Coordinates of C-alpha atoms in Angstrom, one line a residue:
S1 CA 59.3 -38.6 27.8
V2 CA 56.8 -36.9 30.1
E3 CA 58.3 -35.8 33.3
P4 CA 55.7 -36.6 36.1
V5 CA 54.3 -33.7 38.3
S6 CA 54.4 -34.0 41.7
I7 CA 51.6 -33.2 44.6
E8 CA 54.0 -30.4 45.7
T9 CA 54.0 -28.8 42.5
V10 CA 50.2 -28.9 42.2
R11 CA 49.7 -27.1 45.4
Q12 CA 52.0 -24.8 44.8
A13 CA 50.3 -23.6 41.3
A14 CA 47.0 -23.4 43.0
A15 CA 47.9 -21.2 45.9
A16 CA 49.2 -18.7 43.3
V17 CA 45.8 -18.4 41.9
P18 CA 44.5 -14.8 43.1
E19 CA 41.2 -15.6 45.2
F20 CA 38.1 -15.2 43.3
A21 CA 36.0 -12.1 44.0
A22 CA 32.4 -11.8 43.4
A23 CA 31.1 -9.2 41.3
P24 CA 29.4 -6.1 43.3
A25 CA 25.5 -6.6 43.2
V26 CA 23.7 -5.3 40.4
T27 CA 20.1 -3.7 40.9
A28 CA 17.7 -5.3 38.4
R29 CA 13.6 -4.9 37.9
E30 CA 11.5 -7.4 35.7
T31 CA 8.9 -4.9 33.5
G32 CA 6.5 -5.9 31.0
Y33 CA 6.9 -5.7 27.3
A34 CA 7.1 -2.4 25.8
S35 CA 6.4 -2.1 22.1
W36 CA 7.8 1.3 21.5
G37 CA 11.4 0.9 20.7
S38 CA 11.1 -1.5 18.0
L39 CA 7.8 0.4 16.7
R40 CA 8.8 3.9 16.4
P41 CA 9.9 5.3 13.3
H42 CA 13.6 4.0 11.8
F43 CA 13.5 5.6 8.4
W44 CA 11.7 8.4 6.3
I45 CA 11.3 8.4 2.7
P46 CA 11.0 11.6 0.7
L47 CA 8.0 12.0 -1.2
A48 CA 6.5 14.8 -3.6
L49 CA 3.4 15.1 -5.1
N50 CA 2.2 17.9 -7.9
N51 CA -1.1 18.2 -7.4
G52 CA -1.5 21.0 -9.9
D53 CA -3.6 24.3 -8.6
A54 CA -4.3 22.3 -5.5
G55 CA -0.7 22.4 -4.6
L56 CA 2.9 21.2 -4.9
F57 CA 3.3 18.9 -1.7
V58 CA 6.6 17.7 -0.1
G59 CA 7.1 15.3 2.3
A60 CA 8.0 11.9 4.0
A61 CA 6.6 8.8 5.0
T62 CA 7.6 6.1 7.0
A63 CA 6.4 2.5 8.1
G64 CA 7.1 0.2 11.3
A65 CA 6.0 -2.9 13.1
D66 CA 7.0 -4.1 16.4
A67 CA 8.7 -6.9 17.6
L68 CA 6.2 -9.4 18.5
G69 CA 4.1 -8.1 15.2
R70 CA 1.5 -6.6 17.2
Y71 CA 0.8 -3.6 15.6
S72 CA 2.1 -2.3 12.2
Y73 CA 1.6 0.9 10.4
L74 CA 2.0 3.3 7.4
A75 CA 2.2 7.3 8.0
Q76 CA 2.8 10.1 5.6
G77 CA 2.7 13.7 5.5
L78 CA 3.0 16.7 3.1
V79 CA 3.0 20.1 3.0
S80 CA 2.4 22.9 0.2
G81 CA 3.9 26.0 0.5
S82 CA 1.8 27.7 -2.0
P83 CA -1.3 27.8 -1.5
L84 CA -0.2 26.8 2.4
R85 CA -2.0 23.4 2.7
A86 CA -1.2 19.8 4.3
Q87 CA -2.2 16.2 3.3
G88 CA -1.2 13.1 4.9
S89 CA -2.5 9.6 6.1
L90 CA -2.0 7.0 9.0
F91 CA -3.1 3.4 8.7
L92 CA -2.7 1.0 11.9
I93 CA -3.6 -2.5 12.2
S94 CA -3.4 -4.2 15.6
N95 CA -3.1 -7.9 16.0
V96 CA -3.4 -7.9 19.8
L97 CA -6.8 -9.9 19.6
G98 CA -5.3 -12.3 17.0
S99 CA -8.6 -12.9 15.1
P100 CA -10.1 -10.5 14.5
T101 CA -7.3 -8.3 13.3
L102 CA -8.4 -4.6 14.2
D103 CA -7.7 -1.7 11.6
F104 CA -7.8 1.9 11.5
S105 CA -6.9 4.8 8.7
I106 CA -7.4 8.6 8.6
S107 CA -6.5 10.6 5.9
N108 CA -7.1 13.9 3.7
D109 CA -5.9 14.8 0.3
W110 CA -6.5 17.9 -2.0
S111 CA -7.3 17.8 -5.9
P112 CA -7.9 20.9 -8.1
V113 CA -11.4 21.4 -9.6
G114 CA -10.9 24.1 -12.0
S115 CA -10.9 27.9 -12.3
D116 CA -13.0 30.6 -14.1
S117 CA -12.6 33.8 -16.2
A118 CA -11.9 35.9 -12.8
G119 CA -9.0 34.1 -12.0
H120 CA -10.7 32.1 -8.9
V121 CA -8.9 28.4 -8.8
V122 CA -11.1 25.9 -6.9
S123 CA -9.5 22.9 -5.0
S124 CA -11.1 20.2 -3.4
E125 CA -10.2 18.5 -0.1
R126 CA -11.5 14.8 0.8
R127 CA -11.5 13.6 4.1
D128 CA -11.6 10.0 5.2
A129 CA -11.8 7.9 8.0
A130 CA -12.4 4.0 8.9
I131 CA -12.3 1.4 11.3
G132 CA -12.6 -2.5 10.4
A133 CA -12.2 -6.0 11.9
T134 CA -11.2 -8.9 10.0
V135 CA -11.2 -12.5 10.6
L136 CA -8.8 -14.7 8.9
D137 CA -8.3 -18.4 8.5
Q138 CA -5.6 -19.3 6.8
H139 CA -3.1 -22.6 6.2
W140 CA 0.2 -23.1 5.0
W141 CA -0.8 -22.1 1.3
S142 CA -4.3 -20.8 1.3
F143 CA -6.7 -18.3 2.7
V144 CA -9.9 -16.8 3.2
S145 CA -10.4 -13.5 5.0
F146 CA -13.4 -11.5 5.8
R147 CA -13.8 -7.8 6.7
L148 CA -16.2 -5.6 8.1
G149 CA -15.7 -1.6 8.4
A150 CA -17.3 1.5 9.1
E151 CA -16.6 4.6 7.1
Y152 CA -17.0 8.3 7.2
Q153 CA -15.9 10.6 3.9
A154 CA -16.2 14.0 3.3
R155 CA -15.5 16.5 0.7
R156 CA -14.8 20.4 1.2
Y157 CA -13.9 23.0 -1.6
V158 CA -12.0 26.3 -1.3
S159 CA -11.7 29.0 -3.4
I160 CA -8.7 31.4 -3.8
P161 CA -9.3 34.1 -3.6
D162 CA -12.1 33.3 -1.7
T163 CA -15.5 33.9 -2.8
N164 CA -19.2 32.7 -3.0
L165 CA -18.6 28.7 -4.4
G166 CA -22.1 28.5 -5.5
D167 CA -21.7 31.7 -7.9
I168 CA -18.7 29.8 -9.5
C169 CA -18.7 26.1 -9.2
V170 CA -21.6 23.7 -10.0
G171 CA -22.1 21.1 -7.3
C172 CA -19.3 22.2 -5.0
N173 CA -21.3 21.7 -1.9
N174 CA -19.5 20.7 1.4
R175 CA -20.7 17.2 2.2
D176 CA -20.7 14.6 4.7
R177 CA -20.7 10.6 4.0
I178 CA -21.2 7.7 6.7
G179 CA -21.4 3.9 5.9
G180 CA -20.1 0.3 5.8
V181 CA -18.2 -1.7 3.9
A182 CA -17.7 -5.4 3.5
T183 CA -14.7 -7.0 1.8
L184 CA -14.3 -11.1 1.1
A185 CA -10.8 -12.2 0.0
I186 CA -9.6 -15.6 -0.9
G187 CA -6.4 -17.0 -2.4
S188 CA -4.1 -20.1 -3.0
A189 CA -0.6 -19.2 -4.3
V190 CA 2.8 -20.3 -3.3
S191 CA 5.5 -18.1 -2.5
G192 CA 9.2 -18.1 -1.3
P193 CA 12.3 -16.1 0.4
L194 CA 13.7 -16.3 -3.4
S195 CA 10.7 -15.8 -5.3
V196 CA 10.1 -12.7 -7.1
S197 CA 6.2 -13.1 -6.9
L198 CA 3.5 -15.3 -6.0
Q199 CA 3.3 -18.2 -8.2
D200 CA 1.3 -21.5 -9.5
G201 CA -1.9 -19.9 -7.6
A202 CA -4.7 -17.7 -7.7
R203 CA -6.1 -14.7 -5.5
A204 CA -9.5 -12.9 -5.4
S205 CA -11.1 -10.3 -3.4
F206 CA -14.9 -8.8 -3.3
L207 CA -16.2 -5.6 -1.9
Y208 CA -19.5 -4.0 -1.3
R209 CA -19.8 -0.4 -0.2
N210 CA -22.9 1.5 1.0
R211 CA -22.6 5.4 2.0
Q212 CA -25.7 7.5 3.1
E213 CA -25.2 11.6 2.4
Q214 CA -26.0 13.4 5.6
G215 CA -28.6 15.9 5.8
T216 CA -29.9 14.6 2.3
D217 CA -32.0 11.2 1.2
R218 CA -29.1 10.7 -1.3
W219 CA -27.2 7.4 -1.1
L220 CA -24.5 5.2 -3.2
S221 CA -23.6 1.7 -3.7
E222 CA -20.5 0.5 -4.8
V223 CA -19.4 -3.1 -6.1
R224 CA -15.8 -4.3 -6.8
G225 CA -13.9 -7.5 -7.8
R226 CA -10.2 -8.0 -8.4
A227 CA -8.8 -11.4 -9.5
S228 CA -5.2 -12.5 -10.3
A229 CA -3.5 -15.5 -11.2
Y230 CA 0.2 -16.6 -11.3
L231 CA 2.0 -19.1 -13.3
R232 CA 5.6 -20.3 -13.1
L233 CA 6.4 -19.9 -17.0
G234 CA 10.1 -21.3 -18.2
P235 CA 13.1 -22.5 -16.2
Q236 CA 14.8 -21.4 -13.5
I237 CA 17.2 -18.1 -14.4
G238 CA 19.7 -17.6 -11.6
F239 CA 18.1 -17.6 -8.5
G240 CA 14.4 -18.1 -9.2
Y241 CA 11.7 -18.9 -11.9
P242 CA 9.9 -16.4 -14.0
V243 CA 6.3 -16.0 -13.6
L244 CA 3.4 -14.6 -15.7
A245 CA 1.0 -12.8 -13.7
V246 CA -2.4 -11.5 -14.8
R247 CA -5.2 -9.8 -12.9
G248 CA -8.5 -8.3 -14.2
A249 CA -11.0 -5.8 -12.0
L250 CA -14.5 -4.4 -12.7
G251 CA -16.6 -2.0 -10.6
A252 CA -20.0 -0.5 -10.8
L253 CA -21.4 2.3 -8.6
D254 CA -25.2 3.1 -8.6
G255 CA -27.5 5.4 -6.7
P256 CA -28.7 9.0 -6.7
I257 CA -25.1 10.5 -5.6
P258 CA -23.2 11.1 -9.0
D259 CA -19.7 9.8 -8.1
S260 CA -17.8 8.0 -10.9
L261 CA -14.9 5.2 -10.6
S262 CA -11.7 6.7 -12.3
V263 CA -9.1 4.6 -14.1
G264 CA -5.5 5.9 -14.7
G265 CA -2.6 6.0 -13.2
V266 CA 0.5 4.1 -11.1
S267 CA -0.9 2.2 -8.1
S268 CA 1.5 2.7 -5.6
G269 CA 1.9 2.8 -1.5
A270 CA 0.0 -0.3 -0.5
M271 CA 2.1 -2.6 2.4
E272 CA 0.8 -6.0 2.5
L273 CA -0.2 -6.6 6.4
V274 CA -2.1 -9.8 6.5
F275 CA -3.2 -12.0 4.0
G276 CA -5.7 -10.4 1.2
Q277 CA -5.4 -6.9 3.4
T278 CA -3.3 -4.3 2.8
I279 CA -2.9 -0.6 4.3
G280 CA -1.8 2.5 2.1
T281 CA -3.3 3.6 -0.7
F282 CA -3.7 1.7 -4.4
R283 CA -5.3 2.1 -7.4
T284 CA -8.3 -0.5 -8.2
F285 CA -7.9 0.6 -11.7
P286 CA -4.6 1.5 -12.9
V287 CA -3.1 1.8 -16.5
R288 CA 0.2 3.2 -16.6
G289 CA 1.4 5.8 -18.9
Y290 CA -1.8 7.8 -18.2
P291 CA -2.6 10.3 -15.7
P292 CA -4.9 9.4 -12.7
G293 CA -8.5 9.8 -13.4
A294 CA -7.8 9.5 -17.2
L295 CA -11.3 8.1 -17.9
H296 CA -14.4 8.4 -15.2
G297 CA -17.6 6.5 -15.4
R298 CA -20.0 4.6 -13.2
R299 CA -18.3 1.5 -14.5
A300 CA -14.8 0.4 -14.5
A301 CA -12.6 -2.4 -15.9
T302 CA -9.2 -3.2 -16.2
F303 CA -6.8 -5.9 -17.3
T304 CA -3.1 -6.3 -16.9
A305 CA -0.5 -9.1 -17.9
E306 CA 2.7 -9.3 -16.6
Y307 CA 5.7 -11.4 -17.4
R308 CA 8.1 -11.1 -14.3
V309 CA 11.8 -12.2 -14.6
P310 CA 14.7 -12.5 -11.9
L311 CA 17.2 -10.5 -12.6
A312 CA 20.0 -10.6 -9.5
L313 CA 20.3 -11.7 -5.9
V314 CA 22.0 -9.3 -3.9
G315 CA 21.9 -9.8 0.0
R316 CA 24.2 -7.4 1.3
L317 CA 24.1 -3.6 2.7
L318 CA 24.2 -0.5 0.9
G319 CA 27.6 0.8 2.1
H320 CA 27.6 2.0 5.9
L321 CA 23.8 2.9 5.3
P322 CA 21.0 0.9 7.3
I323 CA 19.5 0.1 3.8
G324 CA 20.1 -3.1 2.2
A325 CA 19.3 -4.9 -1.3
D326 CA 17.9 -8.5 -1.4
K327 CA 17.2 -9.2 -4.8
F328 CA 16.0 -7.3 -8.0
A329 CA 13.6 -8.2 -10.7
F330 CA 12.1 -6.9 -14.0
S331 CA 8.5 -7.3 -15.6
V332 CA 7.5 -6.6 -19.3
F333 CA 3.8 -5.5 -19.2
G334 CA 0.7 -4.5 -21.0
D335 CA -2.5 -2.4 -19.3
L336 CA -5.7 -2.3 -20.4
G337 CA -8.9 0.2 -19.0
D338 CA -11.8 1.7 -19.4
A339 CA -14.7 3.2 -17.7
W340 CA -18.2 4.2 -19.2
N341 CA -21.8 5.0 -18.1
P342 CA -24.7 2.3 -18.1
G343 CA -26.2 2.5 -21.4
E344 CA -23.4 3.7 -23.1
P345 CA -20.9 1.1 -25.0
A346 CA -18.0 -0.4 -23.2
P347 CA -15.0 -0.9 -25.7
L348 CA -12.8 -1.7 -22.6
N349 CA -9.7 -0.6 -24.5
R350 CA -9.7 3.2 -24.8
L351 CA -6.6 3.2 -22.6
R352 CA -3.6 1.0 -23.4
S353 CA 0.1 0.9 -22.6
V354 CA 3.0 -1.4 -22.3
G355 CA 6.0 -1.0 -20.6
L356 CA 8.9 -2.1 -18.8
E357 CA 9.4 -1.9 -15.0
L358 CA 12.2 -2.9 -12.5
V359 CA 11.7 -4.6 -9.2
G360 CA 14.1 -3.8 -6.1
D361 CA 13.3 -5.6 -2.8
L362 CA 15.1 -4.0 0.1
T363 CA 15.1 -3.5 3.8
I364 CA 15.0 -0.4 5.8
S365 CA 16.8 0.0 9.2
Y366 CA 18.1 -3.7 8.5
D367 CA 15.1 -5.6 8.5
L368 CA 11.8 -3.8 7.3
P369 CA 11.1 -5.1 4.1
L370 CA 10.0 -2.6 1.2
R371 CA 9.8 -2.9 -2.5
V372 CA 10.6 -0.2 -5.0
R373 CA 9.1 -0.1 -8.5
V374 CA 10.4 2.2 -11.3
G375 CA 9.3 1.7 -14.7
V376 CA 8.7 3.5 -18.2
A377 CA 5.1 2.8 -20.0
Q378 CA 4.4 3.9 -23.4
P379 CA 0.6 4.6 -24.3
A380 CA -1.2 4.3 -26.8
T381 CA -1.0 7.7 -27.7
G382 CA 1.4 10.2 -26.5
Q383 CA 4.9 10.1 -24.8
A384 CA 6.1 7.8 -22.8
T385 CA 6.5 8.5 -19.1
V386 CA 8.6 7.3 -16.4
Y387 CA 7.0 6.5 -13.4
G388 CA 7.7 5.1 -9.3
G389 CA 5.9 3.4 -7.0
F390 CA 6.4 1.3 -3.7
G391 CA 4.6 -1.9 -2.8
A392 CA 3.3 -4.5 -5.3
D393 CA 0.5 -3.6 -7.3
F394 CA -0.5 -7.5 -7.4

């Protein structure tokens, strides 16, 4: 049985409770949204790039986005000790206006040109800057985007030891080019948190660019097209489905400026921020297993097929580091590519390679997604090469 509680007992218990004392007043103030806390760099990825006689560059890259998604950026900087040079890039996209999306980029990079019998080593520095606006019509599984931009490109040449470049290098003249670019991208594909690739759909992009060389009447027009398709192929393996992905690319140059398209190398360093738009650098005509620029021509074409298979779903931090592993997949691939000039035959398969690639989806600073790719490619001739890259190629 339960003994009844008297009224007097309740009063005594209430009297024993200490009197409530309000906390001291706290001074507070209201401020507007500040993006820097989430936008500032939270990680650095080490980089190394061997540009031959132009220098061995080492440095780091970082990227980020603010909490509201108004700004996104990718930045990298590298330095060569001998010769003492620097190169880097900054890519920024602003969604403050909603539509259109605004983008800005500036970059420079060094590359070797050649040397003569007297020991003069010539290198070239390419400087690029661009600003553009993108209009996007997006639905739950499809999109159409259109971008207009203005571009500046400069080329500078340096000889070590210093000498008159006209005496040792034909065509090594400093030049500046100004022009515009238009890009149309369309797509309709399915993706999800546990997908290892886009699937059951296709994407395509078309680019037209025109540049005028300052101080001369020379010009250059460029047309490029890229298309990719994705098909879920096979039963579910673990957490996802395998996907067959194919991509083709075509390009052509016309005009009195004697530039060329390059084929070969690994596409890396691109980050997709909005549908059909990326920041960073990527190669339109990559062929893994070959060095960048293995072939040059006024016309270029490549084709790639990959079979992408889920490997492991991790979903945890790596120890006590602010780095997490989301999932891993691998792909078996084959690449074809060629470059030629108008009037020449186009065999389309002078560069050929097959290989295997491991893809890891990671998170940096707990919430920033980063895709890392490591692979081995066997070219049709020569030794197999091991490579690494960031971001999805397609």
